[in-house]
């Protein structure tokens, strides 16, 4: 093994041990300066088992120890030991007080973990293991403590000083400095600690809880953004009300603070009483944010708020339990978003994430169960599997128990574990106990990686009027090589006759009928369901509303799929049918392409889409989803080997033929939507804009004459949604108008950082031959900054994940470009570097040419020198 890897250690769930010590309280005193920051920490420590004599081992990283006193006596050098990751005090009494003074350099912290600078602000990010970069501590979630925090800083530069809980003291100091003291009455793990200092404006509002308590709501932003917080504030109030109504949970402090920062690795952080947000998920005005941005703000505000109960009041025992808080909170966020907007479109968006990102992860080298067994770097496990599949697993529990049973289970969970750090078993057992059942088999969803494949066979007996469905499940092998036991899952089912009329279900075995529909309960390798009194051979609608996170195959004919697309009562499954149709067509075009045949899109398919465009549909945004041709990644998850060039060509052909054949209908729908759109943020207006902009995209593909329409929309746009809609439509065009509009856009919005990021992202996903050259230029543009994660994600990740044609360049230039950026970011910001690797992990699934090129890019990274744990783990697991 190479030297550099000596430090890389794998952590295993099976090795979990309770901590030897409890820290009852921590009194922090943080002195912020322009060069260094001094952190005084006073801990009250007690051994949990009095008979033990183990040493006290505290976590710490990149700290300079200035002084160490135990029960007020300075410790001699021989009494403790320091390594790069720890501080060990060899002999300690049963109960004692420890005073630690450390020096840190937040100005030099480029990893955005621990205490760091974002512009002129000081801020923190402590999840998962950032607190140890601030002071020596037992930095693990099962050590919960009472925090008191005093912040001292220059008064002019940092008038606002914030930390968790309630402000209990403030005052002036000499040399133009001041201090504020905060106390958090709730015990919490260190990952929920937060501190912010800077010159920020405060936007205030308030909320009265269901029990009549008044809560001050405060959003802190830079002065120039003070007109962009209304939407977030409203979203927060909606979230507070929703959690009271849906779960009976109310907020528990007198103040709820949100701070927007520009430099942040992830979306946002649920620190107790003091959420820190990536500005992207707070700041939104109609001039700068699209409808999708508004929806994301609402979702993330909700997500972090819901963590107060699912994450903070009840937290994780260890990081293997991450989905205990994340899966559950994503599920709650999904329910909230569904209640605020369109449940069907929300469900489609979420299913897309699973079917593209999560399925890819499950089939790749980083595959892991919702509760992983081991990790090298925990930051690599904030994944789509833990978050999104974790939410799907909770959703299945919700389906199996129904809303009332699920609520009973949640109530018991809160009652049993409030104030504790617990495991996923604890959660699942609470749900099982409340419903008088056991969930032993269900628990496999947490322990087994991989996406189950459910194969469905049908047989119709006209004489007996019986329809039989045979479902066989199989879960592919994953890198852990463990054998897989069958999962239990609810598969939503309905049967339709040839006119699209529902047939009543009569089935003796295992059919679970609820107010949400009927579900086949599948729990064995093979399950059989016989439906009686079925007058004709029916068309089954299966896995409605995406009732389980599996791949389901059924031998649908094109005609059957068209029927479902046009008339399934389960609106989600109309979309599913549209995607099955699109995928089927693309696969068949791929075959023709590989056989050197000319590509012909079946007219029956186009005619079905034509009917769809002429039909009255429940909502325009749903129609927009139905006419969206499956993406590269979506189809890729349905392929054995991803023949890159064939897939890209086939998909392009379908899009072009679709656009050209349906030009007239698309133009009509565009016009109708334009008339219905009053420019407001009402759901129906957003819905019309979604469809309008989807139509515009196809129209520009249909012919150059539609460029004028895009230009007109761009010029007359009342909001960012329409501006971006126009610019996205024109983005892939070779006309000179493209550059004119892009230049105008930059000139107009160059002071709006988040809008500049959209400008970067659009250029990164342009379907044009010179994209990589342009991106290389943009790396040096004033609107780009490699230190800012949002900009890195916009320009570099968008290229890797949303520009398949250029990323999968036939000479490997796209892969190499990403490899170089990973190498560049590896030391500066390991978390961000690791996130750029996602696209490179899939090399084994590509055709031979692309596979070899992608592997080379990984080898290039592997041999580039000293790798961070984050990058090392993904690269080596990928190359295995
Ligand atoms: N807990 C955060 C959430 O709401 C995730 C998060 C924010 C995070 N910042 C982070 C995780 C930094 C790891 C590192 O989902
Ligand atoms: Zn979260």
mmCIF file of C-alpha atoms in Angstrom, residues 9 17-23 43 45-47 52-61 63 68 70 75 79-93 96 98 100 132 135-140 142-143:
data_model
loop_
_atom_site.group_PDB
_atom_site.id
_atom_site.type_symbol
_atom_site.label_atom_id
_atom_site.label_comp_id
_atom_site.label_asym_id
_atom_site.label_seq_id
_atom_site.Cartn_x
_atom_site.Cartn_y
_atom_site.Cartn_z
ATOM 1 C CA UNK A 9 -8.882 4.088 8.078
ATOM 2 C CA UNK A 17 -19.146 1.545 21.292
ATOM 3 C CA UNK A 18 -20.796 3.918 23.703
ATOM 4 C CA UNK A 19 -18.551 6.841 24.640
ATOM 5 C CA UNK A 20 -16.571 6.427 27.857
ATOM 6 C CA UNK A 21 -17.333 9.983 28.900
ATOM 7 C CA UNK A 22 -20.290 12.330 29.008
ATOM 8 C CA UNK A 23 -19.801 16.066 28.526
ATOM 9 C CA UNK A 43 -16.018 21.292 29.622
ATOM 10 C CA UNK A 45 -16.815 15.876 31.890
ATOM 11 C CA UNK A 46 -17.922 12.756 33.693
ATOM 12 C CA UNK A 47 -16.958 9.167 33.178
ATOM 13 C CA UNK A 52 -13.254 2.346 34.103
ATOM 14 C CA UNK A 53 -9.821 3.959 33.890
ATOM 15 C CA UNK A 54 -9.477 4.541 30.155
ATOM 16 C CA UNK A 55 -7.816 7.765 28.992
ATOM 17 C CA UNK A 56 -9.852 10.664 27.649
ATOM 18 C CA UNK A 57 -9.391 10.871 23.882
ATOM 19 C CA UNK A 58 -10.741 14.030 22.271
ATOM 20 C CA UNK A 59 -11.066 14.705 18.540
ATOM 21 C CA UNK A 60 -9.198 17.650 17.045
ATOM 22 C CA UNK A 61 -7.912 18.589 13.594
ATOM 23 C CA UNK A 63 -5.703 22.980 16.018
ATOM 24 C CA UNK A 68 -4.764 22.838 28.840
ATOM 25 C CA UNK A 70 -7.704 20.049 34.381
ATOM 26 C CA UNK A 75 -1.271 19.867 32.599
ATOM 27 C CA UNK A 79 0.312 14.195 30.973
ATOM 28 C CA UNK A 80 -1.192 14.431 27.501
ATOM 29 C CA UNK A 81 -0.454 13.436 23.936
ATOM 30 C CA UNK A 82 -1.338 15.109 20.659
ATOM 31 C CA UNK A 83 -1.655 13.594 17.189
ATOM 32 C CA UNK A 84 -2.937 15.135 13.961
ATOM 33 C CA UNK A 85 -6.425 13.934 14.873
ATOM 34 C CA UNK A 86 -6.593 13.732 18.642
ATOM 35 C CA UNK A 87 -5.686 14.900 22.116
ATOM 36 C CA UNK A 88 -5.288 12.196 24.755
ATOM 37 C CA UNK A 89 -5.215 12.881 28.473
ATOM 38 C CA UNK A 90 -3.843 9.779 30.049
ATOM 39 C CA UNK A 91 -5.277 9.929 33.503
ATOM 40 C CA UNK A 92 -8.438 11.724 34.505
ATOM 41 C CA UNK A 93 -10.670 11.642 37.594
ATOM 42 C CA UNK A 96 -13.747 16.942 36.250
ATOM 43 C CA UNK A 98 -11.319 20.706 31.478
ATOM 44 C CA UNK A 100 -8.775 24.043 26.564
ATOM 45 C CA UNK A 132 -13.196 19.152 15.890
ATOM 46 C CA UNK A 135 -11.739 22.858 19.441
ATOM 47 C CA UNK A 136 -10.832 19.515 20.994
ATOM 48 C CA UNK A 137 -14.030 17.693 21.820
ATOM 49 C CA UNK A 138 -15.882 14.374 21.734
ATOM 50 C CA UNK A 139 -17.116 15.194 18.263
ATOM 51 C CA UNK A 140 -19.679 12.416 17.837
ATOM 52 C CA UNK A 142 -24.112 10.537 20.811
ATOM 53 C CA UNK A 143 -22.327 13.042 23.064
#
